[in-house]
Amino acid sequence: MAHPPDTPIVIDETALEDILGPPMYYNEMSERLAQPGVAVGLAWTENGGQIMFVEALSMAGEGQLTLTGQLGDIMKESATLALNWVRSHAKKLGLETFSVDRKNIDLHIHFPAGAVGKDGPSAGVTVVCVLVSLFSGHAVRSDTAMTGEITLRGLVLPVGGIKEKVLAAHRAGIRRIIMPKKNEKDLHEIPVNVKNQLSFILAQNVTDVLNAAFDDDFPKLTIPFLQVQSKL
C-alpha cells in the first residue's frame, strides 16, 4: 500500500498547465476592448459555443460598407441591418459626426478568425454596439459579451445555442452577458455553478442593449419603441 508523500502536493496554475497543457481560451478581453469600435459577441458552432470579437473602422470615402471574416449571407444582412438602425438613430444617439457626414464615411466591419465560416443573425446587437462605440468614442465594457438578433425597429429577437454560448463566455472570463429577454426560458439549462458567477441582462430592445454595454459615463438612452399588438 502506497504511503502519502512527506510534503503536500500543491496544484497551482503552473502545475495545471503542465498537466493539462496550455489553456484553450486566452483572456484577451481587456487588451482588445480597451479602444472604441470593438465588442464581444457569442456564436454557436458544431463544436459548441465560442466568443467572437467584432471590430469596426471608419475612413473617408463614399458611404460604402465592407464586411470581412468569411461571413454567410444571413450575417451580412444582419450587419447591414444593424448599420441602418444606427444611421437612422444617429442624432438621438449623439453621433453627430456620423449623422452629418455618413455619406462621406466608409465603414469596414471585421469578424476575426477569418478561416472559420460564420453565419446567422445573432451578431446584430454586437454590431450595433461596435458602431455606437466607434462613433461615440466610448469603449464597450470588457467584462461583457452579447448575443441577439435585431429588427429594423430595434427589437431584440431570440436566438439559438444559449447554453453553449454562455458556457463559452464563462470559460473566456466574461462575467456579464446581454441576451434577448425572450431567451430567459433557456437559462434553466445553464449549470447552477456557472449561472451563479454571471450576470444576465435580458434585453427587449436595442436601447436595453446599449445601456448595459457601456460604463456609467455613457449617456443613458430613452429611444421609444412602439409596442405592436396583434388584432388577429
PDB file of C-alpha atoms in Angstrom:
ATOM      1  CA  MET A   1       0.000   0.000   0.000  1.00  0.00           C
ATOM      2  CA  ALA A   2       1.458   3.348  -1.028  1.00  0.00           C
ATOM      3  CA  HIS A   3       2.117   5.900   1.680  1.00  0.00           C
ATOM      4  CA  PRO A   4       1.237   9.590   1.260  1.00  0.00           C
ATOM      5  CA  PRO A   5       4.174  11.886   0.418  1.00  0.00           C
ATOM      6  CA  ASP A   6       6.020  13.636   3.242  1.00  0.00           C
ATOM      7  CA  THR A   7       5.179  17.049   1.790  1.00  0.00           C
ATOM      8  CA  PRO A   8       1.777  18.023   0.365  1.00  0.00           C
ATOM      9  CA  ILE A   9       1.370  18.193  -3.390  1.00  0.00           C
ATOM     10  CA  VAL A  10       0.418  21.711  -4.485  1.00  0.00           C
ATOM     11  CA  ILE A  11      -1.731  22.046  -7.592  1.00  0.00           C
ATOM     12  CA  ASP A  12      -1.447  25.659  -8.752  1.00  0.00           C
ATOM     13  CA  GLU A  13      -1.857  27.353 -12.137  1.00  0.00           C
ATOM     14  CA  THR A  14       1.630  26.325 -13.237  1.00  0.00           C
ATOM     15  CA  ALA A  15       1.032  22.698 -12.287  1.00  0.00           C
ATOM     16  CA  LEU A  16      -2.315  22.662 -14.072  1.00  0.00           C
ATOM     17  CA  GLU A  17      -0.750  23.914 -17.280  1.00  0.00           C
ATOM     18  CA  ASP A  18       1.977  21.251 -17.021  1.00  0.00           C
ATOM     19  CA  ILE A  19      -0.650  18.547 -16.517  1.00  0.00           C
ATOM     20  CA  LEU A  20      -3.411  19.702 -18.857  1.00  0.00           C
ATOM     21  CA  GLY A  21      -1.470  21.778 -21.355  1.00  0.00           C
ATOM     22  CA  PRO A  22      -1.918  25.463 -22.220  1.00  0.00           C
ATOM     23  CA  PRO A  23      -5.385  26.982 -21.769  1.00  0.00           C
ATOM     24  CA  MET A  24      -7.740  26.701 -24.730  1.00  0.00           C
ATOM     25  CA  TYR A  25      -9.004  30.251 -24.222  1.00  0.00           C
ATOM     26  CA  TYR A  26      -6.701  33.215 -23.757  1.00  0.00           C
ATOM     27  CA  ASN A  27      -8.337  36.000 -21.814  1.00  0.00           C
ATOM     28  CA  GLU A  28      -7.684  38.994 -24.044  1.00  0.00           C
ATOM     29  CA  MET A  29     -10.787  40.987 -23.213  1.00  0.00           C
ATOM     30  CA  SER A  30      -9.151  43.962 -21.539  1.00  0.00           C
ATOM     31  CA  GLU A  31      -6.441  44.209 -24.182  1.00  0.00           C
ATOM     32  CA  ARG A  32      -8.734  44.128 -27.204  1.00  0.00           C
ATOM     33  CA  LEU A  33     -11.632  46.092 -25.724  1.00  0.00           C
ATOM     34  CA  ALA A  34      -9.541  48.981 -24.451  1.00  0.00           C
ATOM     35  CA  GLN A  35     -10.328  51.038 -27.548  1.00  0.00           C
ATOM     36  CA  PRO A  36     -13.618  52.058 -29.164  1.00  0.00           C
ATOM     37  CA  GLY A  37     -15.010  50.084 -32.067  1.00  0.00           C
ATOM     38  CA  VAL A  38     -14.678  46.567 -30.615  1.00  0.00           C
ATOM     39  CA  ALA A  39     -17.180  44.303 -28.850  1.00  0.00           C
ATOM     40  CA  VAL A  40     -17.512  40.631 -27.957  1.00  0.00           C
ATOM     41  CA  GLY A  41     -20.300  38.584 -29.452  1.00  0.00           C
ATOM     42  CA  LEU A  42     -21.244  34.971 -28.824  1.00  0.00           C
ATOM     43  CA  ALA A  43     -21.529  32.381 -31.565  1.00  0.00           C
ATOM     44  CA  TRP A  44     -22.645  28.773 -31.839  1.00  0.00           C
ATOM     45  CA  THR A  45     -20.636  26.240 -33.853  1.00  0.00           C
ATOM     46  CA  GLU A  46     -20.750  22.477 -34.353  1.00  0.00           C
ATOM     47  CA  ASN A  47     -18.064  22.237 -31.676  1.00  0.00           C
ATOM     48  CA  GLY A  48     -20.037  24.284 -29.162  1.00  0.00           C
ATOM     49  CA  GLY A  49     -20.149  27.965 -28.303  1.00  0.00           C
ATOM     50  CA  GLN A  50     -17.365  30.472 -28.777  1.00  0.00           C
ATOM     51  CA  ILE A  51     -16.696  34.129 -28.178  1.00  0.00           C
ATOM     52  CA  MET A  52     -16.405  36.303 -31.262  1.00  0.00           C
ATOM     53  CA  PHE A  53     -14.686  39.681 -31.419  1.00  0.00           C
ATOM     54  CA  VAL A  54     -16.230  42.191 -33.804  1.00  0.00           C
ATOM     55  CA  GLU A  55     -14.240  45.231 -34.941  1.00  0.00           C
ATOM     56  CA  ALA A  56     -15.132  48.334 -36.941  1.00  0.00           C
ATOM     57  CA  LEU A  57     -13.053  51.035 -38.601  1.00  0.00           C
ATOM     58  CA  SER A  58     -14.140  54.208 -40.368  1.00  0.00           C
ATOM     59  CA  MET A  59     -12.359  56.192 -43.052  1.00  0.00           C
ATOM     60  CA  ALA A  60     -13.051  58.952 -45.539  1.00  0.00           C
ATOM     61  CA  GLY A  61     -14.955  57.605 -48.509  1.00  0.00           C
ATOM     62  CA  GLU A  62     -18.322  57.448 -50.238  1.00  0.00           C
ATOM     63  CA  GLY A  63     -20.576  55.744 -47.693  1.00  0.00           C
ATOM     64  CA  GLN A  64     -19.563  52.194 -48.587  1.00  0.00           C
ATOM     65  CA  LEU A  65     -19.681  49.195 -46.232  1.00  0.00           C
ATOM     66  CA  THR A  66     -17.095  46.398 -46.285  1.00  0.00           C
ATOM     67  CA  LEU A  67     -17.699  43.164 -44.361  1.00  0.00           C
ATOM     68  CA  THR A  68     -14.916  40.607 -43.878  1.00  0.00           C
ATOM     69  CA  GLY A  69     -14.375  37.399 -41.924  1.00  0.00           C
ATOM     70  CA  GLN A  70     -15.853  34.663 -44.172  1.00  0.00           C
ATOM     71  CA  LEU A  71     -19.457  35.617 -43.471  1.00  0.00           C
ATOM     72  CA  GLY A  72     -22.607  33.922 -44.692  1.00  0.00           C
ATOM     73  CA  ASP A  73     -25.462  35.829 -46.290  1.00  0.00           C
ATOM     74  CA  ILE A  74     -27.577  35.959 -43.122  1.00  0.00           C
ATOM     75  CA  MET A  75     -24.762  37.505 -41.092  1.00  0.00           C
ATOM     76  CA  LYS A  76     -24.084  40.046 -43.849  1.00  0.00           C
ATOM     77  CA  GLU A  77     -27.743  41.038 -43.827  1.00  0.00           C
ATOM     78  CA  SER A  78     -27.683  41.289 -40.037  1.00  0.00           C
ATOM     79  CA  ALA A  79     -24.662  43.615 -40.136  1.00  0.00           C
ATOM     80  CA  THR A  80     -26.290  45.811 -42.788  1.00  0.00           C
ATOM     81  CA  LEU A  81     -29.495  45.976 -40.754  1.00  0.00           C
ATOM     82  CA  ALA A  82     -27.549  46.986 -37.637  1.00  0.00           C
ATOM     83  CA  LEU A  83     -25.749  49.726 -39.561  1.00  0.00           C
ATOM     84  CA  ASN A  84     -29.012  51.115 -40.914  1.00  0.00           C
ATOM     85  CA  TRP A  85     -30.549  51.154 -37.442  1.00  0.00           C
ATOM     86  CA  VAL A  86     -27.598  53.145 -36.095  1.00  0.00           C
ATOM     87  CA  ARG A  87     -27.770  55.521 -39.070  1.00  0.00           C
ATOM     88  CA  SER A  88     -31.462  56.176 -38.519  1.00  0.00           C
ATOM     89  CA  HIS A  89     -30.897  56.960 -34.827  1.00  0.00           C
ATOM     90  CA  ALA A  90     -27.521  58.694 -35.099  1.00  0.00           C
ATOM     91  CA  LYS A  91     -28.759  62.064 -33.813  1.00  0.00           C
ATOM     92  CA  LYS A  92     -30.634  60.537 -30.878  1.00  0.00           C
ATOM     93  CA  LEU A  93     -27.510  58.546 -30.037  1.00  0.00           C
ATOM     94  CA  GLY A  94     -25.380  61.689 -30.042  1.00  0.00           C
ATOM     95  CA  LEU A  95     -23.321  60.511 -33.019  1.00  0.00           C
ATOM     96  CA  GLU A  96     -23.259  63.896 -34.716  1.00  0.00           C
ATOM     97  CA  THR A  97     -20.272  63.163 -36.968  1.00  0.00           C
ATOM     98  CA  PHE A  98     -21.874  60.006 -38.315  1.00  0.00           C
ATOM     99  CA  SER A  99     -25.224  61.726 -38.694  1.00  0.00           C
ATOM    100  CA  VAL A 100     -23.883  64.655 -40.737  1.00  0.00           C
ATOM    101  CA  ASP A 101     -21.020  63.053 -42.689  1.00  0.00           C
ATOM    102  CA  ARG A 102     -22.201  59.475 -43.182  1.00  0.00           C
ATOM    103  CA  LYS A 103     -22.233  59.788 -46.993  1.00  0.00           C
ATOM    104  CA  ASN A 104     -18.530  60.652 -46.810  1.00  0.00           C
ATOM    105  CA  ILE A 105     -17.587  57.824 -44.437  1.00  0.00           C
ATOM    106  CA  ASP A 106     -16.668  54.281 -45.456  1.00  0.00           C
ATOM    107  CA  LEU A 107     -17.044  51.537 -42.857  1.00  0.00           C
ATOM    108  CA  HIS A 108     -15.165  48.270 -42.512  1.00  0.00           C
ATOM    109  CA  ILE A 109     -16.630  45.714 -40.092  1.00  0.00           C
ATOM    110  CA  HIS A 110     -14.438  42.678 -39.458  1.00  0.00           C
ATOM    111  CA  PHE A 111     -15.133  39.382 -37.712  1.00  0.00           C
ATOM    112  CA  PRO A 112     -11.671  37.945 -36.860  1.00  0.00           C
ATOM    113  CA  ALA A 113     -10.748  34.267 -37.270  1.00  0.00           C
ATOM    114  CA  GLY A 114     -11.312  34.652 -40.992  1.00  0.00           C
ATOM    115  CA  ALA A 115     -10.521  30.994 -41.678  1.00  0.00           C
ATOM    116  CA  VAL A 116     -13.711  29.998 -39.853  1.00  0.00           C
ATOM    117  CA  GLY A 117     -17.036  30.451 -41.645  1.00  0.00           C
ATOM    118  CA  LYS A 118     -19.698  32.407 -39.749  1.00  0.00           C
ATOM    119  CA  ASP A 119     -23.407  32.849 -40.303  1.00  0.00           C
ATOM    120  CA  GLY A 120     -26.652  33.575 -38.505  1.00  0.00           C
ATOM    121  CA  PRO A 121     -28.456  36.680 -37.224  1.00  0.00           C
ATOM    122  CA  SER A 122     -27.275  36.667 -33.604  1.00  0.00           C
ATOM    123  CA  ALA A 123     -24.486  39.225 -34.105  1.00  0.00           C
ATOM    124  CA  GLY A 124     -26.967  42.046 -34.698  1.00  0.00           C
ATOM    125  CA  VAL A 125     -26.744  43.514 -31.195  1.00  0.00           C
ATOM    126  CA  THR A 126     -22.941  43.218 -31.254  1.00  0.00           C
ATOM    127  CA  VAL A 127     -22.598  45.158 -34.499  1.00  0.00           C
ATOM    128  CA  VAL A 128     -24.835  47.924 -33.143  1.00  0.00           C
ATOM    129  CA  CYS A 129     -22.628  48.252 -30.055  1.00  0.00           C
ATOM    130  CA  VAL A 130     -19.458  48.232 -32.158  1.00  0.00           C
ATOM    131  CA  LEU A 131     -20.709  51.080 -34.345  1.00  0.00           C
ATOM    132  CA  VAL A 132     -22.007  53.168 -31.449  1.00  0.00           C
ATOM    133  CA  SER A 133     -18.700  52.604 -29.661  1.00  0.00           C
ATOM    134  CA  LEU A 134     -16.706  53.619 -32.733  1.00  0.00           C
ATOM    135  CA  PHE A 135     -18.547  56.886 -33.364  1.00  0.00           C
ATOM    136  CA  SER A 136     -19.105  57.870 -29.728  1.00  0.00           C
ATOM    137  CA  GLY A 137     -15.509  57.199 -28.668  1.00  0.00           C
ATOM    138  CA  HIS A 138     -16.698  55.075 -25.714  1.00  0.00           C
ATOM    139  CA  ALA A 139     -15.289  51.575 -25.275  1.00  0.00           C
ATOM    140  CA  VAL A 140     -17.642  48.669 -24.605  1.00  0.00           C
ATOM    141  CA  ARG A 141     -17.287  47.095 -21.158  1.00  0.00           C
ATOM    142  CA  SER A 142     -14.540  44.474 -21.198  1.00  0.00           C
ATOM    143  CA  ASP A 143     -16.453  42.079 -18.911  1.00  0.00           C
ATOM    144  CA  THR A 144     -19.445  41.875 -21.233  1.00  0.00           C
ATOM    145  CA  ALA A 145     -20.431  39.694 -24.190  1.00  0.00           C
ATOM    146  CA  MET A 146     -23.704  39.705 -26.081  1.00  0.00           C
ATOM    147  CA  THR A 147     -25.943  37.859 -28.494  1.00  0.00           C
ATOM    148  CA  GLY A 148     -29.254  38.690 -30.130  1.00  0.00           C
ATOM    149  CA  GLU A 149     -30.964  39.332 -33.432  1.00  0.00           C
ATOM    150  CA  ILE A 150     -32.399  42.794 -34.072  1.00  0.00           C
ATOM    151  CA  THR A 151     -35.152  44.180 -36.262  1.00  0.00           C
ATOM    152  CA  LEU A 152     -35.224  47.458 -38.172  1.00  0.00           C
ATOM    153  CA  ARG A 153     -37.461  48.790 -35.397  1.00  0.00           C
ATOM    154  CA  GLY A 154     -34.789  47.968 -32.819  1.00  0.00           C
ATOM    155  CA  LEU A 155     -36.449  44.998 -31.155  1.00  0.00           C
ATOM    156  CA  VAL A 156     -34.218  42.186 -29.891  1.00  0.00           C
ATOM    157  CA  LEU A 157     -35.302  38.729 -31.036  1.00  0.00           C
ATOM    158  CA  PRO A 158     -34.419  35.329 -29.535  1.00  0.00           C
ATOM    159  CA  VAL A 159     -31.527  33.245 -30.858  1.00  0.00           C
ATOM    160  CA  GLY A 160     -30.368  29.651 -30.532  1.00  0.00           C
ATOM    161  CA  GLY A 161     -27.483  27.988 -28.713  1.00  0.00           C
ATOM    162  CA  ILE A 162     -27.817  29.975 -25.484  1.00  0.00           C
ATOM    163  CA  LYS A 163     -26.377  27.242 -23.250  1.00  0.00           C
ATOM    164  CA  GLU A 164     -23.306  26.737 -25.442  1.00  0.00           C
ATOM    165  CA  LYS A 165     -22.759  30.481 -25.801  1.00  0.00           C
ATOM    166  CA  VAL A 166     -22.997  31.115 -22.061  1.00  0.00           C
ATOM    167  CA  LEU A 167     -20.544  28.317 -21.276  1.00  0.00           C
ATOM    168  CA  ALA A 168     -18.088  29.735 -23.821  1.00  0.00           C
ATOM    169  CA  ALA A 169     -18.381  33.198 -22.284  1.00  0.00           C
ATOM    170  CA  HIS A 170     -17.768  31.788 -18.810  1.00  0.00           C
ATOM    171  CA  ARG A 171     -14.661  29.904 -19.975  1.00  0.00           C
ATOM    172  CA  ALA A 172     -13.314  33.101 -21.512  1.00  0.00           C
ATOM    173  CA  GLY A 173     -13.646  35.073 -18.278  1.00  0.00           C
ATOM    174  CA  ILE A 174     -16.777  37.015 -19.225  1.00  0.00           C
ATOM    175  CA  ARG A 175     -18.970  37.895 -16.259  1.00  0.00           C
ATOM    176  CA  ARG A 176     -21.852  39.831 -17.867  1.00  0.00           C
ATOM    177  CA  ILE A 177     -23.998  38.582 -20.732  1.00  0.00           C
ATOM    178  CA  ILE A 178     -26.526  40.631 -22.686  1.00  0.00           C
ATOM    179  CA  MET A 179     -29.107  38.391 -24.316  1.00  0.00           C
ATOM    180  CA  PRO A 180     -32.710  38.539 -25.561  1.00  0.00           C
ATOM    181  CA  LYS A 181     -35.432  38.696 -22.939  1.00  0.00           C
ATOM    182  CA  LYS A 182     -37.268  36.014 -24.902  1.00  0.00           C
ATOM    183  CA  ASN A 183     -34.377  33.603 -24.257  1.00  0.00           C
ATOM    184  CA  GLU A 184     -34.847  33.808 -20.489  1.00  0.00           C
ATOM    185  CA  LYS A 185     -36.509  30.394 -20.592  1.00  0.00           C
ATOM    186  CA  ASP A 186     -33.218  28.864 -21.785  1.00  0.00           C
ATOM    187  CA  LEU A 187     -31.307  29.850 -18.654  1.00  0.00           C
ATOM    188  CA  HIS A 188     -32.529  26.769 -16.800  1.00  0.00           C
ATOM    189  CA  GLU A 189     -30.162  24.729 -18.993  1.00  0.00           C
ATOM    190  CA  ILE A 190     -27.100  26.514 -17.561  1.00  0.00           C
ATOM    191  CA  PRO A 191     -25.324  24.668 -14.709  1.00  0.00           C
ATOM    192  CA  VAL A 192     -26.038  26.404 -11.408  1.00  0.00           C
ATOM    193  CA  ASN A 193     -22.351  26.856 -10.542  1.00  0.00           C
ATOM    194  CA  VAL A 194     -21.823  28.704 -13.836  1.00  0.00           C
ATOM    195  CA  LYS A 195     -25.021  30.730 -13.618  1.00  0.00           C
ATOM    196  CA  ASN A 196     -24.147  31.970 -10.133  1.00  0.00           C
ATOM    197  CA  GLN A 197     -20.919  33.535 -11.434  1.00  0.00           C
ATOM    198  CA  LEU A 198     -22.607  35.505 -14.203  1.00  0.00           C
ATOM    199  CA  SER A 199     -24.901  38.500 -14.514  1.00  0.00           C
ATOM    200  CA  PHE A 200     -27.548  38.316 -17.234  1.00  0.00           C
ATOM    201  CA  ILE A 201     -29.039  41.441 -18.796  1.00  0.00           C
ATOM    202  CA  LEU A 202     -32.260  40.498 -20.586  1.00  0.00           C
ATOM    203  CA  ALA A 203     -32.870  42.945 -23.423  1.00  0.00           C
ATOM    204  CA  GLN A 204     -36.171  43.639 -25.158  1.00  0.00           C
ATOM    205  CA  ASN A 205     -34.816  46.319 -27.491  1.00  0.00           C
ATOM    206  CA  VAL A 206     -31.573  47.905 -28.636  1.00  0.00           C
ATOM    207  CA  THR A 207     -31.813  50.654 -26.017  1.00  0.00           C
ATOM    208  CA  ASP A 208     -31.601  47.989 -23.306  1.00  0.00           C
ATOM    209  CA  VAL A 209     -28.505  46.582 -25.001  1.00  0.00           C
ATOM    210  CA  LEU A 210     -26.700  49.910 -25.318  1.00  0.00           C
ATOM    211  CA  ASN A 211     -27.495  50.975 -21.765  1.00  0.00           C
ATOM    212  CA  ALA A 212     -25.947  47.735 -20.493  1.00  0.00           C
ATOM    213  CA  ALA A 213     -22.943  47.595 -22.824  1.00  0.00           C
ATOM    214  CA  PHE A 214     -21.234  50.792 -21.701  1.00  0.00           C
ATOM    215  CA  ASP A 215     -19.980  52.151 -18.379  1.00  0.00           C
ATOM    216  CA  ASP A 216     -21.873  54.775 -16.395  1.00  0.00           C
ATOM    217  CA  ASP A 217     -20.167  57.673 -18.205  1.00  0.00           C
ATOM    218  CA  PHE A 218     -22.061  56.796 -21.389  1.00  0.00           C
ATOM    219  CA  PRO A 219     -25.356  58.713 -21.563  1.00  0.00           C
ATOM    220  CA  LYS A 220     -28.393  56.564 -20.876  1.00  0.00           C
ATOM    221  CA  LEU A 221     -30.760  56.312 -23.813  1.00  0.00           C
ATOM    222  CA  THR A 222     -34.526  56.630 -23.899  1.00  0.00           C
ATOM    223  CA  ILE A 223     -35.367  55.893 -27.522  1.00  0.00           C
ATOM    224  CA  PRO A 224     -39.082  54.971 -27.560  1.00  0.00           C
ATOM    225  CA  PHE A 225     -40.208  51.723 -29.141  1.00  0.00           C
ATOM    226  CA  LEU A 226     -43.714  51.118 -30.385  1.00  0.00           C
ATOM    227  CA  GLN A 227     -45.437  48.177 -28.765  1.00  0.00           C
ATOM    228  CA  VAL A 228     -47.352  46.430 -31.529  1.00  0.00           C
ATOM    229  CA  GLN A 229     -50.364  44.373 -30.507  1.00  0.00           C
ATOM    230  CA  SER A 230     -51.875  41.876 -32.897  1.00  0.00           C
ATOM    231  CA  LYS A 231     -55.609  42.111 -33.591  1.00  0.00           C
ATOM    232  CA  LEU A 232     -55.792  38.590 -35.009  1.00  0.00           C
TER     233      LEU A 232
END
